[in-house]
Amino acid sequence: MDFRLHWRNLTIYCGLTWSRTQYGVHSTLSDGQHLLLWDFDGVPFGHVVAALRGQQRTYNLPQITILQSSAGEHYHAYCFARRSFLDAVGVIGGTPSVDPNYWKLGIYRGYWTLRISPRADSTFRALLTLPSQVADECTPDDVINGAVYWTRRL
C-alpha cells in the first residue's frame, strides 16, 4: 500500500509492506581479518563446486562447505580461512559466478554478510564439503558480528 501527497514542489510518501526479521553473519573476525563467505544465485550446483574448487586450489584454502540457502539454485559457501580484507576481495571477487551485487556490497561496507535464518519457503541444506589438506584457520567463535535486519517477506 502506498500513499502520496503532493503540494507544490513537495511530495510526502508513505508505504506499507510486509517484512520480516532476518539474521546473518558478518565476515569480520576478532582480529580484523575476514572469513571467506560466498553467495551464488541462479547458478547450477556443478558450476558452484567447480568455481570453489578452483579458488581452493589457487589460494590453498581450508575445506569449503556449500549449503543450499533456499529453493532453486541458491547457494552459500563458508571457508574458515583468515584473510585480510584486500585478499578476501580478490578471492571472493575472483570466484566465477559469485553474485556480483553481493561482492560489490561487501566492498562498499567493508565486510560480507550471509543470511543464516531460513526463508519462509525453505530451510538451509548442507550439500557438500570440499576437503582440503589445509587446516581451518579460524572458528565460528572468532566471528565478532552477527546481523539482524528487516527484509521484504521471503
JSON list of N, CA and C in Angstrom, two decimals, residues 38-57 64 66-67 73-77 92 94-99 127-128 130:
[
{"chain": "A", "resi": 38, "resn": "TRP", "atom": "N", "xyz": [30.73, -16.83, 0.44]},
{"chain": "A", "resi": 38, "resn": "TRP", "atom": "CA", "xyz": [30.28, -16.66, -0.94]},
{"chain": "A", "resi": 38, "resn": "TRP", "atom": "C", "xyz": [28.77, -16.78, -1.03]},
{"chain": "A", "resi": 39, "resn": "ASP", "atom": "N", "xyz": [28.19, -16.09, -2.01]},
{"chain": "A", "resi": 39, "resn": "ASP", "atom": "CA", "xyz": [26.76, -16.18, -2.31]},
{"chain": "A", "resi": 39, "resn": "ASP", "atom": "C", "xyz": [26.62, -16.40, -3.82]},
{"chain": "A", "resi": 40, "resn": "PHE", "atom": "N", "xyz": [25.85, -17.42, -4.19]},
{"chain": "A", "resi": 40, "resn": "PHE", "atom": "CA", "xyz": [25.60, -17.73, -5.59]},
{"chain": "A", "resi": 40, "resn": "PHE", "atom": "C", "xyz": [24.09, -17.79, -5.81]},
{"chain": "A", "resi": 41, "resn": "ASP", "atom": "N", "xyz": [23.60, -17.08, -6.80]},
{"chain": "A", "resi": 41, "resn": "ASP", "atom": "CA", "xyz": [22.17, -17.10, -7.12]},
{"chain": "A", "resi": 41, "resn": "ASP", "atom": "C", "xyz": [21.98, -17.42, -8.60]},
{"chain": "A", "resi": 42, "resn": "GLY", "atom": "N", "xyz": [21.13, -18.39, -8.88]},
{"chain": "A", "resi": 42, "resn": "GLY", "atom": "CA", "xyz": [20.83, -18.75, -10.25]},
{"chain": "A", "resi": 42, "resn": "GLY", "atom": "C", "xyz": [21.98, -19.44, -10.97]},
{"chain": "A", "resi": 43, "resn": "VAL", "atom": "N", "xyz": [22.82, -20.13, -10.21]},
{"chain": "A", "resi": 43, "resn": "VAL", "atom": "CA", "xyz": [23.98, -20.81, -10.79]},
{"chain": "A", "resi": 43, "resn": "VAL", "atom": "C", "xyz": [23.82, -22.31, -10.55]},
{"chain": "A", "resi": 44, "resn": "PRO", "atom": "N", "xyz": [23.99, -23.15, -11.57]},
{"chain": "A", "resi": 44, "resn": "PRO", "atom": "CA", "xyz": [23.89, -24.59, -11.35]},
{"chain": "A", "resi": 44, "resn": "PRO", "atom": "C", "xyz": [24.92, -25.07, -10.32]},
{"chain": "A", "resi": 45, "resn": "PHE", "atom": "N", "xyz": [24.53, -26.06, -9.54]},
{"chain": "A", "resi": 45, "resn": "PHE", "atom": "CA", "xyz": [25.38, -26.56, -8.46]},
{"chain": "A", "resi": 45, "resn": "PHE", "atom": "C", "xyz": [26.76, -26.99, -8.94]},
{"chain": "A", "resi": 46, "resn": "GLY", "atom": "N", "xyz": [26.82, -27.66, -10.08]},
{"chain": "A", "resi": 46, "resn": "GLY", "atom": "CA", "xyz": [28.11, -28.10, -10.62]},
{"chain": "A", "resi": 46, "resn": "GLY", "atom": "C", "xyz": [29.06, -26.95, -10.89]},
{"chain": "A", "resi": 47, "resn": "HIS", "atom": "N", "xyz": [28.54, -25.81, -11.35]},
{"chain": "A", "resi": 47, "resn": "HIS", "atom": "CA", "xyz": [29.37, -24.62, -11.58]},
{"chain": "A", "resi": 47, "resn": "HIS", "atom": "C", "xyz": [29.88, -24.05, -10.26]},
{"chain": "A", "resi": 48, "resn": "VAL", "atom": "N", "xyz": [29.03, -24.07, -9.24]},
{"chain": "A", "resi": 48, "resn": "VAL", "atom": "CA", "xyz": [29.44, -23.58, -7.91]},
{"chain": "A", "resi": 48, "resn": "VAL", "atom": "C", "xyz": [30.60, -24.43, -7.40]},
{"chain": "A", "resi": 49, "resn": "VAL", "atom": "N", "xyz": [30.46, -25.74, -7.47]},
{"chain": "A", "resi": 49, "resn": "VAL", "atom": "CA", "xyz": [31.51, -26.65, -6.99]},
{"chain": "A", "resi": 49, "resn": "VAL", "atom": "C", "xyz": [32.81, -26.42, -7.75]},
{"chain": "A", "resi": 50, "resn": "ALA", "atom": "N", "xyz": [32.73, -26.32, -9.07]},
{"chain": "A", "resi": 50, "resn": "ALA", "atom": "CA", "xyz": [33.94, -26.12, -9.88]},
{"chain": "A", "resi": 50, "resn": "ALA", "atom": "C", "xyz": [34.61, -24.78, -9.56]},
{"chain": "A", "resi": 51, "resn": "ALA", "atom": "N", "xyz": [33.82, -23.73, -9.40]},
{"chain": "A", "resi": 51, "resn": "ALA", "atom": "CA", "xyz": [34.37, -22.40, -9.09]},
{"chain": "A", "resi": 51, "resn": "ALA", "atom": "C", "xyz": [35.08, -22.41, -7.73]},
{"chain": "A", "resi": 52, "resn": "LEU", "atom": "N", "xyz": [34.45, -23.02, -6.75]},
{"chain": "A", "resi": 52, "resn": "LEU", "atom": "CA", "xyz": [35.04, -23.04, -5.40]},
{"chain": "A", "resi": 52, "resn": "LEU", "atom": "C", "xyz": [36.26, -23.94, -5.34]},
{"chain": "A", "resi": 53, "resn": "ARG", "atom": "N", "xyz": [36.23, -25.06, -6.04]},
{"chain": "A", "resi": 53, "resn": "ARG", "atom": "CA", "xyz": [37.42, -25.94, -6.09]},
{"chain": "A", "resi": 53, "resn": "ARG", "atom": "C", "xyz": [38.60, -25.20, -6.72]},
{"chain": "A", "resi": 54, "resn": "GLY", "atom": "N", "xyz": [38.32, -24.45, -7.76]},
{"chain": "A", "resi": 54, "resn": "GLY", "atom": "CA", "xyz": [39.37, -23.66, -8.40]},
{"chain": "A", "resi": 54, "resn": "GLY", "atom": "C", "xyz": [39.99, -22.65, -7.45]},
{"chain": "A", "resi": 55, "resn": "GLN", "atom": "N", "xyz": [39.16, -21.93, -6.70]},
{"chain": "A", "resi": 55, "resn": "GLN", "atom": "CA", "xyz": [39.67, -20.96, -5.74]},
{"chain": "A", "resi": 55, "resn": "GLN", "atom": "C", "xyz": [40.42, -21.66, -4.60]},
{"chain": "A", "resi": 56, "resn": "GLN", "atom": "N", "xyz": [39.91, -22.81, -4.19]},
{"chain": "A", "resi": 56, "resn": "GLN", "atom": "CA", "xyz": [40.55, -23.56, -3.11]},
{"chain": "A", "resi": 56, "resn": "GLN", "atom": "C", "xyz": [41.97, -23.97, -3.51]},
{"chain": "A", "resi": 57, "resn": "ARG", "atom": "N", "xyz": [42.12, -24.43, -4.72]},
{"chain": "A", "resi": 57, "resn": "ARG", "atom": "CA", "xyz": [43.45, -24.83, -5.20]},
{"chain": "A", "resi": 57, "resn": "ARG", "atom": "C", "xyz": [44.36, -23.62, -5.42]},
{"chain": "A", "resi": 64, "resn": "ILE", "atom": "N", "xyz": [35.87, -26.13, 2.30]},
{"chain": "A", "resi": 64, "resn": "ILE", "atom": "CA", "xyz": [34.77, -25.19, 1.99]},
{"chain": "A", "resi": 64, "resn": "ILE", "atom": "C", "xyz": [33.46, -25.97, 2.08]},
{"chain": "A", "resi": 66, "resn": "ILE", "atom": "N", "xyz": [29.43, -26.05, 1.34]},
{"chain": "A", "resi": 66, "resn": "ILE", "atom": "CA", "xyz": [28.43, -25.47, 0.45]},
{"chain": "A", "resi": 66, "resn": "ILE", "atom": "C", "xyz": [27.05, -25.86, 0.96]},
{"chain": "A", "resi": 67, "resn": "LEU", "atom": "N", "xyz": [26.17, -24.86, 1.08]},
{"chain": "A", "resi": 67, "resn": "LEU", "atom": "CA", "xyz": [24.79, -25.09, 1.51]},
{"chain": "A", "resi": 67, "resn": "LEU", "atom": "C", "xyz": [23.83, -24.55, 0.46]},
{"chain": "A", "resi": 73, "resn": "GLU", "atom": "N", "xyz": [18.33, -22.67, -7.37]},
{"chain": "A", "resi": 73, "resn": "GLU", "atom": "CA", "xyz": [19.79, -22.59, -7.48]},
{"chain": "A", "resi": 73, "resn": "GLU", "atom": "C", "xyz": [20.33, -21.42, -6.66]},
{"chain": "A", "resi": 74, "resn": "HIS", "atom": "N", "xyz": [20.23, -21.53, -5.35]},
{"chain": "A", "resi": 74, "resn": "HIS", "atom": "CA", "xyz": [20.70, -20.51, -4.43]},
{"chain": "A", "resi": 74, "resn": "HIS", "atom": "C", "xyz": [21.61, -21.17, -3.40]},
{"chain": "A", "resi": 75, "resn": "TYR", "atom": "N", "xyz": [22.88, -20.74, -3.37]},
{"chain": "A", "resi": 75, "resn": "TYR", "atom": "CA", "xyz": [23.87, -21.42, -2.55]},
{"chain": "A", "resi": 75, "resn": "TYR", "atom": "C", "xyz": [24.71, -20.42, -1.75]},
{"chain": "A", "resi": 76, "resn": "HIS", "atom": "N", "xyz": [25.10, -20.83, -0.56]},
{"chain": "A", "resi": 76, "resn": "HIS", "atom": "CA", "xyz": [26.07, -20.11, 0.26]},
{"chain": "A", "resi": 76, "resn": "HIS", "atom": "C", "xyz": [27.25, -21.04, 0.46]},
{"chain": "A", "resi": 77, "resn": "ALA", "atom": "N", "xyz": [28.44, -20.47, 0.62]},
{"chain": "A", "resi": 77, "resn": "ALA", "atom": "CA", "xyz": [29.63, -21.26, 0.91]},
{"chain": "A", "resi": 77, "resn": "ALA", "atom": "C", "xyz": [30.44, -20.55, 1.99]},
{"chain": "A", "resi": 92, "resn": "ILE", "atom": "N", "xyz": [37.09, -13.71, -3.21]},
{"chain": "A", "resi": 92, "resn": "ILE", "atom": "CA", "xyz": [35.64, -13.75, -3.45]},
{"chain": "A", "resi": 92, "resn": "ILE", "atom": "C", "xyz": [35.32, -13.20, -4.84]},
{"chain": "A", "resi": 94, "resn": "GLY", "atom": "N", "xyz": [37.21, -12.99, -7.41]},
{"chain": "A", "resi": 94, "resn": "GLY", "atom": "CA", "xyz": [37.77, -13.80, -8.48]},
{"chain": "A", "resi": 94, "resn": "GLY", "atom": "C", "xyz": [37.08, -15.13, -8.68]},
{"chain": "A", "resi": 95, "resn": "THR", "atom": "N", "xyz": [36.05, -15.39, -7.89]},
{"chain": "A", "resi": 95, "resn": "THR", "atom": "CA", "xyz": [35.33, -16.65, -7.99]},
{"chain": "A", "resi": 95, "resn": "THR", "atom": "C", "xyz": [34.30, -16.55, -9.12]},
{"chain": "A", "resi": 96, "resn": "PRO", "atom": "N", "xyz": [34.41, -17.38, -10.15]},
{"chain": "A", "resi": 96, "resn": "PRO", "atom": "CA", "xyz": [33.43, -17.33, -11.23]},
{"chain": "A", "resi": 96, "resn": "PRO", "atom": "C", "xyz": [32.01, -17.54, -10.71]},
{"chain": "A", "resi": 97, "resn": "SER", "atom": "N", "xyz": [31.08, -16.76, -11.21]},
{"chain": "A", "resi": 97, "resn": "SER", "atom": "CA", "xyz": [29.64, -16.87, -10.95]},
{"chain": "A", "resi": 97, "resn": "SER", "atom": "C", "xyz": [29.21, -16.41, -9.56]},
{"chain": "A", "resi": 98, "resn": "VAL", "atom": "N", "xyz": [30.11, -15.85, -8.74]},
{"chain": "A", "resi": 98, "resn": "VAL", "atom": "CA", "xyz": [29.67, -15.31, -7.45]},
{"chain": "A", "resi": 98, "resn": "VAL", "atom": "C", "xyz": [28.72, -14.14, -7.75]},
{"chain": "A", "resi": 99, "resn": "ASP", "atom": "N", "xyz": [27.73, -13.95, -6.89]},
{"chain": "A", "resi": 99, "resn": "ASP", "atom": "CA", "xyz": [26.75, -12.88, -7.09]},
{"chain": "A", "resi": 99, "resn": "ASP", "atom": "C", "xyz": [27.49, -11.53, -7.09]},
{"chain": "A", "resi": 127, "resn": "LEU", "atom": "N", "xyz": [25.06, -29.42, 1.50]},
{"chain": "A", "resi": 127, "resn": "LEU", "atom": "CA", "xyz": [25.16, -30.24, 0.30]},
{"chain": "A", "resi": 127, "resn": "LEU", "atom": "C", "xyz": [26.50, -30.94, 0.16]},
{"chain": "A", "resi": 128, "resn": "LEU", "atom": "N", "xyz": [27.58, -30.22, 0.42]},
{"chain": "A", "resi": 128, "resn": "LEU", "atom": "CA", "xyz": [28.90, -30.78, 0.13]},
{"chain": "A", "resi": 128, "resn": "LEU", "atom": "C", "xyz": [29.96, -30.00, 0.89]},
{"chain": "A", "resi": 130, "resn": "LEU", "atom": "N", "xyz": [34.02, -29.48, 0.50]},
{"chain": "A", "resi": 130, "resn": "LEU", "atom": "CA", "xyz": [35.20, -29.73, -0.34]},
{"chain": "A", "resi": 130, "resn": "LEU", "atom": "C", "xyz": [36.39, -29.94, 0.59]}
]
